Short mmCIF file of C-alpha atoms in Angstrom, two decimals:
data_model
loop_
_atom_site.label_atom_id
_atom_site.label_comp_id
_atom_site.label_asym_id
_atom_site.label_seq_id
_atom_site.Cartn_x
_atom_site.Cartn_y
_atom_site.Cartn_z
CA UNK A 123 -20.44 48.98 -14.72
CA UNK A 124 -19.53 48.48 -11.10
CA UNK A 125 -18.47 51.61 -9.25
CA UNK A 126 -14.95 51.35 -7.74
CA UNK A 127 -14.72 50.88 -3.98
CA UNK A 128 -11.79 50.72 -1.61
CA UNK A 129 -11.38 47.05 -0.54
CA UNK A 130 -10.65 48.22 3.00
CA UNK A 131 -14.09 49.89 3.13
CA UNK A 132 -16.02 47.08 1.46
CA UNK A 133 -18.39 45.35 3.90
CA UNK A 134 -17.15 47.55 6.76
CA UNK A 135 -19.65 47.98 9.64
CA UNK A 136 -21.89 51.02 9.33
CA UNK A 137 -24.29 52.26 12.03
CA UNK A 138 -27.83 50.90 12.04
CA UNK A 139 -29.34 53.97 13.72
CA UNK A 140 -30.98 51.66 16.29
CA UNK A 141 -29.62 51.90 19.87
CA UNK A 142 -28.29 48.52 20.97
CA UNK A 143 -28.33 46.85 17.53
CA UNK A 144 -24.81 47.90 16.58
CA UNK A 145 -23.49 46.03 19.61
CA UNK A 146 -25.26 42.84 18.53
CA UNK A 147 -23.94 43.13 14.96
CA UNK A 148 -20.38 43.98 16.06
CA UNK A 149 -20.55 47.50 14.68
CA UNK A 150 -23.58 47.56 12.42
CA UNK A 151 -24.72 46.43 8.97
CA UNK A 152 -22.14 45.47 6.35
CA UNK A 153 -21.54 48.27 3.83
CA UNK A 154 -22.49 47.58 0.19
CA UNK A 155 -24.39 44.41 1.09
CA UNK A 156 -28.06 43.35 1.10
CA UNK A 157 -29.65 42.51 4.46
CA UNK A 158 -32.96 40.72 4.91
CA UNK A 159 -35.21 42.04 7.70
CA UNK A 160 -38.14 39.70 8.17
CA UNK A 161 -41.09 39.56 10.51
CA UNK A 162 -44.86 39.48 10.69
CA UNK A 163 -46.85 42.67 10.04
CA UNK A 164 -46.53 45.05 12.98
CA UNK A 165 -43.16 43.70 14.03
CA UNK A 166 -41.28 46.97 13.56
CA UNK A 167 -39.61 46.46 10.16
CA UNK A 168 -40.64 49.84 8.74
CA UNK A 169 -39.46 51.68 11.86
CA UNK A 170 -36.15 49.82 11.73
CA UNK A 171 -35.72 50.81 8.08
CA UNK A 172 -36.52 54.47 8.69
CA UNK A 173 -34.01 54.67 11.53
CA UNK A 174 -31.34 53.29 9.20
CA UNK A 175 -32.05 55.96 6.60
CA UNK A 176 -32.26 58.75 9.17
CA UNK A 177 -28.83 57.78 10.47
CA UNK A 178 -27.48 57.96 6.93
CA UNK A 179 -29.07 61.37 6.42
CA UNK A 180 -27.40 62.63 9.60
CA UNK A 181 -24.06 61.55 8.16
CA UNK A 182 -24.67 63.30 4.87
CA UNK A 183 -25.46 60.17 2.86
CA UNK A 184 -28.13 59.93 0.16
CA UNK A 185 -30.98 57.64 1.24
CA UNK A 186 -33.87 56.07 -0.66
CA UNK A 187 -37.02 54.33 0.60
CA UNK A 188 -38.75 52.24 -2.10
CA UNK A 189 -42.22 51.26 -0.98
CA UNK A 190 -44.65 48.83 -2.57
CA UNK A 191 -46.67 48.11 0.58
CA UNK A 192 -47.13 51.53 2.24
CA UNK A 193 -47.82 54.90 0.71
CA UNK A 194 -45.63 57.95 1.19
CA UNK A 195 -48.43 59.52 3.20
CA UNK A 196 -48.43 56.57 5.61
CA UNK A 197 -44.66 56.70 6.00
CA UNK A 198 -44.74 60.40 6.79
CA UNK A 199 -47.42 59.74 9.39
CA UNK A 200 -45.25 57.06 11.06
CA UNK A 201 -42.30 59.46 11.11
CA UNK A 202 -44.42 62.25 12.59
CA UNK A 203 -45.54 60.04 15.48
CA UNK A 204 -41.90 59.36 16.31
CA UNK A 205 -40.99 63.03 16.05
CA UNK A 206 -38.90 62.56 12.89
CA UNK A 207 -38.60 64.60 9.74
CA UNK A 208 -38.04 62.70 6.49
CA UNK A 209 -36.95 65.83 4.62
CA UNK A 210 -33.92 64.91 2.55
CA UNK A 211 -34.85 61.23 2.27
CA UNK A 212 -36.14 60.16 -1.13
CA UNK A 213 -39.37 58.17 -0.90
CA UNK A 214 -40.44 56.36 -4.06
CA UNK A 215 -43.96 54.94 -4.20
CA UNK A 216 -43.58 52.01 -6.53
CA UNK A 217 -47.03 51.31 -7.91
CA UNK A 218 -47.18 48.27 -10.21
CA UNK A 219 -48.76 49.14 -13.59
CA UNK A 220 -51.81 46.97 -13.01
CA UNK A 221 -52.66 48.93 -9.86
CA UNK A 222 -52.05 52.38 -11.29
CA UNK A 223 -54.96 54.75 -11.97
CA UNK A 224 -53.02 56.13 -14.92
CA UNK A 225 -54.75 54.74 -18.04
CA UNK A 226 -51.50 54.94 -20.01
CA UNK A 227 -49.83 52.50 -17.62
CA UNK A 228 -52.71 50.05 -17.51
CA UNK A 229 -52.81 47.15 -19.94
CA UNK A 230 -55.88 47.03 -22.13
CA UNK A 231 -55.75 43.29 -22.64
CA UNK A 232 -55.27 40.33 -20.28
CA UNK A 233 -52.64 41.11 -17.65
CA UNK A 234 -49.35 39.25 -18.11
CA UNK A 235 -47.50 38.52 -14.87
CA UNK A 236 -44.24 38.54 -16.82
CA UNK A 237 -44.82 42.11 -17.99
CA UNK A 238 -46.06 43.24 -14.58
CA UNK A 239 -43.06 41.84 -12.71
CA UNK A 240 -40.52 43.03 -15.23
CA UNK A 241 -41.96 46.55 -15.32
CA UNK A 242 -42.09 46.77 -11.50
CA UNK A 243 -38.44 45.76 -11.13
CA UNK A 244 -37.43 48.06 -13.99
CA UNK A 245 -39.10 51.03 -12.30
CA UNK A 246 -37.26 50.29 -9.04
CA UNK A 247 -33.90 50.04 -10.78
CA UNK A 248 -34.52 53.25 -12.69
CA UNK A 249 -35.18 55.15 -9.46
CA UNK A 250 -31.98 53.78 -7.92
CA UNK A 251 -30.06 54.88 -11.03
CA UNK A 252 -31.56 58.36 -10.72
CA UNK A 253 -30.99 58.91 -7.00
CA UNK A 254 -27.71 56.95 -6.64
CA UNK A 255 -28.29 56.36 -2.91
CA UNK A 256 -25.80 55.03 -0.37
CA UNK A 257 -28.58 53.49 1.73
CA UNK A 258 -31.74 51.83 0.44
CA UNK A 259 -34.77 50.28 2.12
CA UNK A 260 -36.89 48.06 -0.14
CA UNK A 261 -40.37 47.54 1.33
CA UNK A 262 -41.37 44.87 0.70
CA UNK A 263 -40.33 41.70 -1.09
CA UNK A 264 -43.78 40.22 -0.56
CA UNK A 265 -45.11 42.13 -3.57
CA UNK A 266 -42.30 40.75 -5.74
CA UNK A 267 -43.11 37.26 -4.47
CA UNK A 268 -46.76 37.59 -5.44
CA UNK A 269 -45.95 38.89 -8.92
CA UNK A 270 -43.38 36.14 -9.48
CA UNK A 271 -45.95 33.34 -9.06
CA UNK A 272 -43.18 30.84 -8.45
CA UNK A 273 -40.11 30.40 -6.27
CA UNK A 274 -37.65 30.17 -9.21
CA UNK A 275 -38.69 33.49 -10.79
CA UNK A 276 -38.88 35.06 -7.35
CA UNK A 277 -35.32 34.03 -6.52
CA UNK A 278 -34.04 35.31 -9.87
CA UNK A 279 -35.69 38.71 -9.41
CA UNK A 280 -34.31 39.14 -5.88
CA UNK A 281 -30.87 38.10 -7.16
CA UNK A 282 -31.16 40.71 -9.90
CA UNK A 283 -32.04 43.39 -7.34
CA UNK A 284 -29.17 42.31 -5.09
CA UNK A 285 -26.67 42.41 -7.97
CA UNK A 286 -27.82 45.86 -9.00
CA UNK A 287 -27.48 47.14 -5.44
CA UNK A 288 -23.95 45.74 -5.28
CA UNK A 289 -23.01 47.33 -8.61
CA UNK A 290 -24.10 50.70 -7.20
CA UNK A 291 -22.35 50.21 -3.84
CA UNK A 292 -25.58 50.60 -1.89
CA UNK A 293 -26.22 49.20 1.58
CA UNK A 294 -29.70 47.73 1.45
CA UNK A 295 -32.38 46.52 3.85
CA UNK A 296 -34.91 44.26 2.15
CA UNK A 297 -38.08 43.94 4.22
CA UNK A 298 -40.22 40.80 4.10
CA UNK A 299 -43.47 40.18 6.01
CA UNK A 300 -43.21 36.35 5.85
CA UNK A 301 -46.38 36.03 3.83
CA UNK A 302 -45.03 32.73 2.51
CA UNK A 303 -42.86 30.75 4.92
CA UNK A 304 -41.95 28.25 2.22
CA UNK A 305 -39.83 30.81 0.39
CA UNK A 306 -37.84 32.19 3.30
CA UNK A 307 -34.81 29.93 2.73
CA UNK A 308 -34.53 31.25 -0.81
CA UNK A 309 -33.93 34.69 0.65
CA UNK A 310 -31.70 33.46 3.45
CA UNK A 311 -29.21 31.87 1.09
CA UNK A 312 -28.73 34.97 -1.05
CA UNK A 313 -28.74 37.60 1.72
CA UNK A 314 -25.58 38.74 3.45
CA UNK A 315 -27.44 38.93 6.77
CA UNK A 316 -30.85 37.81 8.04
CA UNK A 317 -32.51 39.45 11.06
CA UNK A 318 -35.92 38.29 12.25
CA UNK A 319 -38.28 40.42 14.36
CA UNK A 320 -40.86 38.61 16.49
CA UNK A 321 -43.75 39.39 18.81
CA UNK A 322 -44.71 37.18 21.74
CA UNK A 323 -48.10 37.96 23.26
CA UNK A 324 -48.62 36.62 26.80
CA UNK A 325 -52.01 35.69 28.21
CA UNK A 326 -52.03 39.03 30.04
CA UNK A 327 -50.05 42.19 29.48
CA UNK A 328 -48.29 43.90 26.61
CA UNK A 329 -46.68 42.02 23.74
CA UNK A 330 -42.98 41.27 24.18
CA UNK A 331 -40.85 42.03 21.14
CA UNK A 332 -37.57 40.32 20.37
CA UNK A 333 -35.14 39.85 17.51
CA UNK A 334 -32.43 37.40 16.63
CA UNK A 335 -29.74 37.36 13.99
CA UNK A 336 -30.08 34.21 11.92
CA UNK A 337 -26.93 34.83 9.89
CA UNK A 338 -24.37 37.49 9.11
CA UNK A 339 -21.47 36.49 6.92
CA UNK A 340 -17.95 37.12 8.18
CA UNK A 341 -19.09 38.71 11.45
CA UNK A 342 -18.95 37.45 15.01
CA UNK A 343 -22.41 38.67 15.96
CA UNK A 344 -24.14 38.08 19.28
CA UNK A 345 -26.58 35.22 18.85
CA UNK A 346 -29.74 34.37 20.74
CA UNK A 347 -32.86 36.44 21.35
CA UNK A 348 -32.62 40.13 22.22
CA UNK A 349 -35.62 42.06 23.55
CA UNK A 350 -36.54 45.39 22.03
CA UNK A 351 -39.18 48.05 22.54
CA UNK A 352 -40.86 50.49 20.19
CA UNK A 353 -41.61 53.86 21.73
CA UNK A 354 -41.74 57.43 20.53
CA UNK A 355 -38.31 57.96 19.00
CA UNK A 356 -38.09 54.52 17.45
CA UNK A 357 -36.79 51.07 18.29
CA UNK A 358 -34.42 50.47 21.18
CA UNK A 359 -32.78 47.06 21.40
CA UNK A 360 -31.60 45.56 24.69
CA UNK A 361 -28.77 43.15 23.85
CA UNK A 362 -28.87 39.92 25.80
CA UNK A 363 -26.70 40.44 28.86
CA UNK A 364 -23.50 38.39 28.88
CA UNK A 365 -21.84 39.08 32.22
CA UNK A 366 -18.42 37.77 31.16
CA UNK A 367 -18.12 40.68 28.70
CA UNK A 368 -18.32 43.30 31.46
CA UNK A 369 -15.50 43.75 33.96
CA UNK A 370 -14.43 46.82 35.89
CA UNK A 371 -11.86 47.43 38.61
CA UNK A 372 -13.24 48.70 41.92
CA UNK A 373 -12.18 49.12 45.54
CA UNK A 374 -13.20 46.08 47.58
CA UNK A 375 -14.44 47.79 50.72
CA UNK A 376 -17.37 47.25 53.07
CA UNK A 377 -20.33 49.63 53.26
CA UNK A 378 -22.17 50.28 56.50
CA UNK A 379 -25.85 50.88 57.20
CA UNK A 380 -25.56 53.42 60.01
CA UNK A 381 -27.06 50.86 62.41
CA UNK A 382 -24.05 49.44 64.31
CA UNK A 383 -25.86 46.35 65.57
CA UNK A 384 -27.04 45.45 62.06
CA UNK A 385 -23.54 45.84 60.63
CA UNK A 386 -22.19 43.74 63.48
CA UNK A 387 -24.52 40.86 62.58
CA UNK A 388 -23.27 41.06 58.98
CA UNK A 389 -19.61 41.04 59.94
CA UNK A 390 -19.12 44.77 59.40
CA UNK A 391 -21.70 45.43 56.65
CA UNK A 392 -22.16 44.55 52.99
CA UNK A 393 -19.18 44.17 50.68
CA UNK A 394 -18.94 45.90 47.32
CA UNK A 395 -19.33 43.62 44.35
CA UNK A 396 -21.66 41.25 46.20
CA UNK A 397 -25.35 40.40 46.10
CA UNK A 398 -27.44 40.16 49.25
CA UNK A 399 -30.78 38.37 49.41
CA UNK A 400 -33.34 39.38 52.05
CA UNK A 401 -36.00 36.72 52.50
CA UNK A 402 -39.00 36.56 54.78
CA UNK A 403 -42.77 36.93 54.89
CA UNK A 404 -44.59 40.04 53.71
CA UNK A 405 -44.34 42.87 56.24
CA UNK A 406 -41.34 41.45 58.08
CA UNK A 407 -39.20 44.54 57.35
CA UNK A 408 -37.14 43.49 54.33
CA UNK A 409 -37.55 46.80 52.49
CA UNK A 410 -36.74 48.85 55.58
CA UNK A 411 -33.58 46.86 56.22
CA UNK A 412 -32.52 47.41 52.60
CA UNK A 413 -33.35 51.12 52.88
CA UNK A 414 -30.92 51.42 55.79
CA UNK A 415 -28.03 50.59 53.45
CA UNK A 416 -29.49 52.63 50.60
CA UNK A 417 -29.86 55.88 52.54
CA UNK A 418 -26.47 55.43 54.21
CA UNK A 419 -24.91 55.23 50.74
CA UNK A 420 -26.85 58.29 49.56
CA UNK A 421 -25.61 60.26 52.55
CA UNK A 422 -22.05 59.31 51.55
CA UNK A 423 -22.73 60.90 48.16
CA UNK A 424 -23.12 57.63 46.23
CA UNK A 425 -25.73 57.13 43.55
CA UNK A 426 -28.45 54.53 44.04
CA UNK A 427 -31.29 53.02 42.03
CA UNK A 428 -34.46 51.31 43.24
CA UNK A 429 -36.38 48.98 40.94
CA UNK A 430 -39.85 48.79 42.42
CA UNK A 431 -42.37 46.20 41.24
CA UNK A 432 -44.62 46.19 44.28
CA UNK A 433 -45.09 49.86 45.20
CA UNK A 434 -45.62 53.12 43.41
CA UNK A 435 -42.86 55.70 43.54
CA UNK A 436 -44.94 57.97 45.78
CA UNK A 437 -45.79 55.25 48.31
CA UNK A 438 -42.18 54.08 48.40
CA UNK A 439 -40.93 57.59 49.22
CA UNK A 440 -43.73 58.17 51.74
CA UNK A 441 -43.08 54.87 53.54
CA UNK A 442 -39.35 55.59 53.74
CA UNK A 443 -40.05 59.02 55.26
CA UNK A 444 -42.34 57.45 57.89
CA UNK A 445 -39.42 55.45 59.28
CA UNK A 446 -37.01 58.38 59.37
CA UNK A 447 -35.44 57.83 55.97
CA UNK A 448 -36.31 60.85 53.77
CA UNK A 449 -35.56 60.16 50.12
CA UNK A 450 -37.05 63.26 48.47
CA UNK A 451 -33.89 65.34 48.94
CA UNK A 452 -31.77 62.70 47.21
CA UNK A 453 -34.24 62.44 44.35
CA UNK A 454 -34.07 66.21 43.88
CA UNK A 455 -30.27 66.11 44.00
CA UNK A 456 -30.13 63.41 41.30
CA UNK A 457 -28.44 60.88 43.58
CA UNK A 458 -31.42 58.50 43.65
CA UNK A 459 -33.38 57.01 40.79
CA UNK A 460 -36.61 55.08 41.42
CA UNK A 461 -37.87 52.97 38.53
CA UNK A 462 -41.49 51.93 39.00
CA UNK A 463 -42.13 48.91 36.79
CA UNK A 464 -45.45 47.43 35.74
CA UNK A 465 -44.92 43.64 35.79
CA UNK A 466 -47.34 43.24 32.88
CA UNK A 467 -45.41 45.61 30.64
CA UNK A 468 -41.72 44.73 30.85
CA UNK A 469 -39.45 42.11 29.29
CA UNK A 470 -36.29 40.60 30.72
CA UNK A 471 -34.15 42.66 28.34
CA UNK A 472 -35.97 45.89 29.17
CA UNK A 473 -35.59 45.18 32.89
CA UNK A 474 -31.85 44.51 32.61
CA UNK A 475 -31.46 47.51 30.29
CA UNK A 476 -32.89 49.91 32.85
CA UNK A 477 -30.47 48.69 35.49
CA UNK A 478 -27.51 48.88 33.10
CA UNK A 479 -28.49 52.43 32.17
CA UNK A 480 -28.52 53.44 35.84
CA UNK A 481 -25.12 51.82 36.45
CA UNK A 482 -23.31 52.90 33.28
CA UNK A 483 -24.88 56.32 32.71
CA UNK A 484 -25.99 57.48 36.17
CA UNK A 485 -23.08 55.94 38.08
CA UNK A 486 -25.26 53.97 40.53
CA UNK A 487 -23.24 52.17 43.21
CA UNK A 488 -26.14 50.50 45.00
CA UNK A 489 -29.04 48.66 43.35
CA UNK A 490 -32.18 47.60 45.22
CA UNK A 491 -34.71 45.30 43.52
CA UNK A 492 -38.00 45.24 45.38
CA UNK A 493 -39.06 42.58 44.90
CA UNK A 494 -38.12 39.40 43.05
CA UNK A 495 -41.70 38.26 43.51
CA UNK A 496 -42.78 41.08 41.18
CA UNK A 497 -39.94 40.22 38.80
CA UNK A 498 -41.16 36.64 38.61
CA UNK A 499 -44.64 37.89 37.75
CA UNK A 500 -43.17 40.04 34.99
CA UNK A 501 -41.24 37.10 33.56
CA UNK A 502 -44.12 34.61 33.81
CA UNK A 503 -43.85 31.88 31.23
CA UNK A 504 -40.10 32.27 30.73
CA UNK A 505 -38.29 29.06 31.74
CA UNK A 506 -34.87 30.65 32.18
CA UNK A 507 -35.67 33.11 34.96
CA UNK A 508 -32.91 31.95 37.30
CA UNK A 509 -30.35 31.96 34.48
CA UNK A 510 -31.31 35.52 33.52
CA UNK A 511 -31.04 36.61 37.14
CA UNK A 512 -27.65 34.91 37.45
CA UNK A 513 -26.31 36.91 34.49
CA UNK A 514 -27.70 40.16 35.91
CA UNK A 515 -26.26 39.82 39.42
CA UNK A 516 -22.92 38.59 38.04
CA UNK A 517 -22.77 41.70 35.86
CA UNK A 518 -23.56 43.93 38.85
CA UNK A 519 -20.96 42.19 41.02
CA UNK A 520 -18.31 42.71 38.34
CA UNK A 521 -19.18 46.42 38.30
CA UNK A 522 -18.56 46.71 42.06
CA UNK A 523 -22.24 47.32 42.84
CA UNK A 524 -23.82 46.59 46.20
CA UNK A 525 -26.91 44.66 45.08
CA UNK A 526 -29.82 43.93 47.41
CA UNK A 527 -32.56 41.56 46.32
CA UNK A 528 -35.82 41.24 48.23
CA UNK A 529 -37.83 38.02 48.04
CA UNK A 530 -41.15 37.57 49.81
CA UNK A 531 -41.85 34.03 50.95
CA UNK A 532 -45.29 32.45 50.75
CA UNK A 533 -47.35 32.99 53.89
CA UNK A 534 -46.77 35.15 56.96
CA UNK A 535 -46.53 32.62 59.79
CA UNK A 536 -45.90 28.92 59.90
CA UNK A 537 -43.82 26.98 57.41
CA UNK A 538 -42.82 29.17 54.46
CA UNK A 539 -41.37 28.44 51.04
CA UNK A 540 -39.70 30.67 48.49
CA UNK A 541 -41.25 30.84 45.01
CA UNK A 542 -37.78 30.48 43.50
CA UNK A 543 -34.40 29.49 44.92
CA UNK A 544 -31.89 32.27 44.33
CA UNK A 545 -29.72 31.59 47.36
CA UNK A 546 -26.98 30.12 45.19
CA UNK A 547 -26.57 33.37 43.21
CA UNK A 548 -26.48 35.43 46.42
CA UNK A 549 -23.32 36.07 48.40
CA UNK A 550 -25.21 37.00 51.54
CA UNK A 551 -28.58 35.68 52.73
CA UNK A 552 -30.48 37.37 55.56
CA UNK A 553 -33.65 35.76 56.85
CA UNK A 554 -36.38 37.72 58.65
CA UNK A 555 -39.12 36.13 60.74
CA UNK A 556 -42.08 37.01 62.96
CA UNK A 557 -42.20 35.56 66.46
CA UNK A 558 -44.40 36.04 69.51
CA UNK A 559 -43.20 36.80 73.01
CA UNK A 560 -44.54 38.66 76.02
CA UNK A 561 -47.93 38.91 74.36
CA UNK A 562 -46.71 40.75 71.25
CA UNK A 563 -45.80 39.98 67.64
CA UNK A 564 -42.11 40.74 67.11
CA UNK A 565 -39.47 40.47 64.39
CA UNK A 566 -36.15 38.65 64.32
CA UNK A 567 -33.31 38.47 61.83
CA UNK A 568 -30.43 36.09 61.27
CA UNK A 569 -27.68 35.76 58.66
CA UNK A 570 -27.67 32.35 56.98
CA UNK A 571 -24.53 32.84 54.89
CA UNK A 572 -21.91 35.34 53.83
CA UNK A 573 -19.32 34.23 51.32
CA UNK A 574 -16.93 37.13 51.68
CA UNK A 575 -16.22 36.98 55.41
CA UNK A 576 -17.39 36.00 58.89
CA UNK A 577 -20.80 36.86 60.25
CA UNK A 578 -22.78 36.30 63.41
CA UNK A 579 -24.73 33.08 63.72
CA UNK A 580 -27.00 34.63 66.33
CA UNK A 581 -30.66 35.62 66.22
CA UNK A 582 -31.43 39.26 66.97
CA UNK A 583 -34.71 41.02 67.46
CA UNK A 584 -35.27 44.20 65.51
CA UNK A 585 -37.90 46.88 65.57
CA UNK A 586 -39.09 49.48 63.05
CA UNK A 587 -40.37 52.84 64.25
CA UNK A 588 -40.27 56.50 63.26
CA UNK A 589 -36.56 56.57 64.05
CA UNK A 590 -35.76 53.81 61.59
CA UNK A 591 -34.40 50.36 62.28
CA UNK A 592 -33.39 49.30 65.80
CA UNK A 593 -31.57 46.01 66.34
CA UNK A 594 -31.24 44.38 69.75
CA UNK A 595 -28.64 42.17 71.33
CA UNK A 596 -28.39 38.45 70.44
CA UNK A 597 -31.29 36.46 71.84
CA UNK A 598 -30.85 32.98 73.28
CA UNK A 599 -33.34 30.19 73.89
CA UNK A 600 -34.83 30.45 70.40
CA UNK A 601 -36.12 27.42 68.52
CA UNK A 602 -37.97 26.82 65.27
CA UNK A 603 -36.51 29.78 63.37
CA UNK A 604 -35.46 27.79 60.32
CA UNK A 605 -38.70 25.83 60.17
CA UNK A 606 -40.74 29.05 60.01
CA UNK A 607 -42.33 28.89 63.48
CA UNK A 608 -39.90 30.74 65.79
CA UNK A 609 -40.52 30.27 69.48
CA UNK A 610 -38.73 32.36 72.10
CA UNK A 611 -38.22 30.67 75.48
CA UNK A 612 -35.84 33.27 76.95
CA UNK A 613 -36.30 35.98 79.52
CA UNK A 614 -38.64 38.81 78.59
CA UNK A 615 -36.19 41.41 79.90
CA UNK A 616 -33.90 40.62 76.95
CA UNK A 617 -36.51 41.81 74.45
CA UNK A 618 -36.26 45.28 72.92
CA UNK A 619 -39.35 46.89 74.46
CA UNK A 620 -38.81 45.32 77.86
CA UNK A 621 -35.18 46.46 78.04
CA UNK A 622 -36.26 49.98 77.11
CA UNK A 623 -38.71 50.01 79.99
CA UNK A 624 -36.08 48.80 82.47
CA UNK A 625 -34.16 52.10 82.55
CA UNK A 626 -36.49 54.41 80.63
CA UNK A 627 -34.07 54.83 77.70
CA UNK A 628 -34.27 53.47 74.16
CA UNK A 629 -31.83 50.67 73.35
CA UNK A 630 -29.69 52.73 70.96
CA UNK A 631 -29.38 55.55 73.52
CA UNK A 632 -28.34 53.08 76.25
CA UNK A 633 -25.59 51.84 73.96
CA UNK A 634 -24.37 55.41 73.39
CA UNK A 635 -24.35 56.13 77.14
CA UNK A 636 -22.33 53.00 77.78
CA UNK A 637 -19.82 53.98 75.12
CA UNK A 638 -19.33 57.40 76.65
#
């Protein structure tokens, strides 16, 4: 007899116990329904099931794990590695009679698949009747498929299990390892929801894990692929970022770098809610220019995050200190977060998830990604790199974040090309170049575009030393900057070092004296 249930609570969303998955499923699994979790061995199905039961246990619900494929000892070992305790969760090792070492359960004559299947299902139903759980994980349907020896009997047995679960108002996860692809549609049609876990192994680096919801009746779930990771503590899902779902009001002001000449080139500085792209050859000073805005924000008491693909955390901090930008104090104060990412060990969802965590949980107001070249290496083989980046920067802009992207161009001198064109997703583009004059290699910067206001169209020399970034006055008689081979035909006295020698004072100090 079916247990009574309040219609308002029937099929209501209940937590999955997996961070990020509830968002994809619009609240969680449907109560009192059977859900199919499918994937190849090693995909994370058992971990997903255990997290579901542990969440139920935390809420005071009775939980049952029926296992045909793994022993109780193996399940306890998995839980121990994640730091979990399964005390309070019923684990039933369902051993088919023909595999039992108990002579009373073994058949003395020829095995009958009908008897074996019927007895296995009967034992499972009897345990459910005894425990009366609210949450059940059935692991796995592959054993039932093998005993059925035919798709019709298999479908009938799964239907019988599903009906019994419904009669007992249990919310069920049925795990399937896809040992027979030809039968998967049988399960899809009778399951309330179908979630598939996949692994994608690149030619180099760690496997990338992802899931997608194939169906979920009566629910507006988030479709498409969603990356997830399995670490100590279980599965964490990174829902695919949809920028249009994230809006926040913020003050539209302009942030300064602390270098007046640099801010002057950029029309006052960088605007909140915009993305700036710094492009140029390796070593041209892109990171140092970005650091000028980062440390200025930190000194104002704002939180910042650096996503570093190209340098270790220690080298990044050491290099910043060498140019007069100490970051250690801000790290100690919790204002700065530096995420060092191994390009061979991160997915697009994991990458976006780290940035979202820094923005939504740490309150970061400035994000520096150094560099997009490393990001492209991490996303190798993914055809939608630019689309993913577009969603990410749009999300950051809608959060009022000052976003700075660094992109190294191929080569150091001569004609240079960018490995990917992200100028259209950037509100501001600053180009840095090497040039030679007066017998020395020098650096120049120019602003190619700024959507949110006016900017200088001049070319200025800049220099990096122990005092940080120094920017000179606009230089004339330049040619070849945009083609990648800048040539300076002006007077040498207009250059930074030469002007310093003229009166014995650094450029920045001369500007201060003039102001006073």
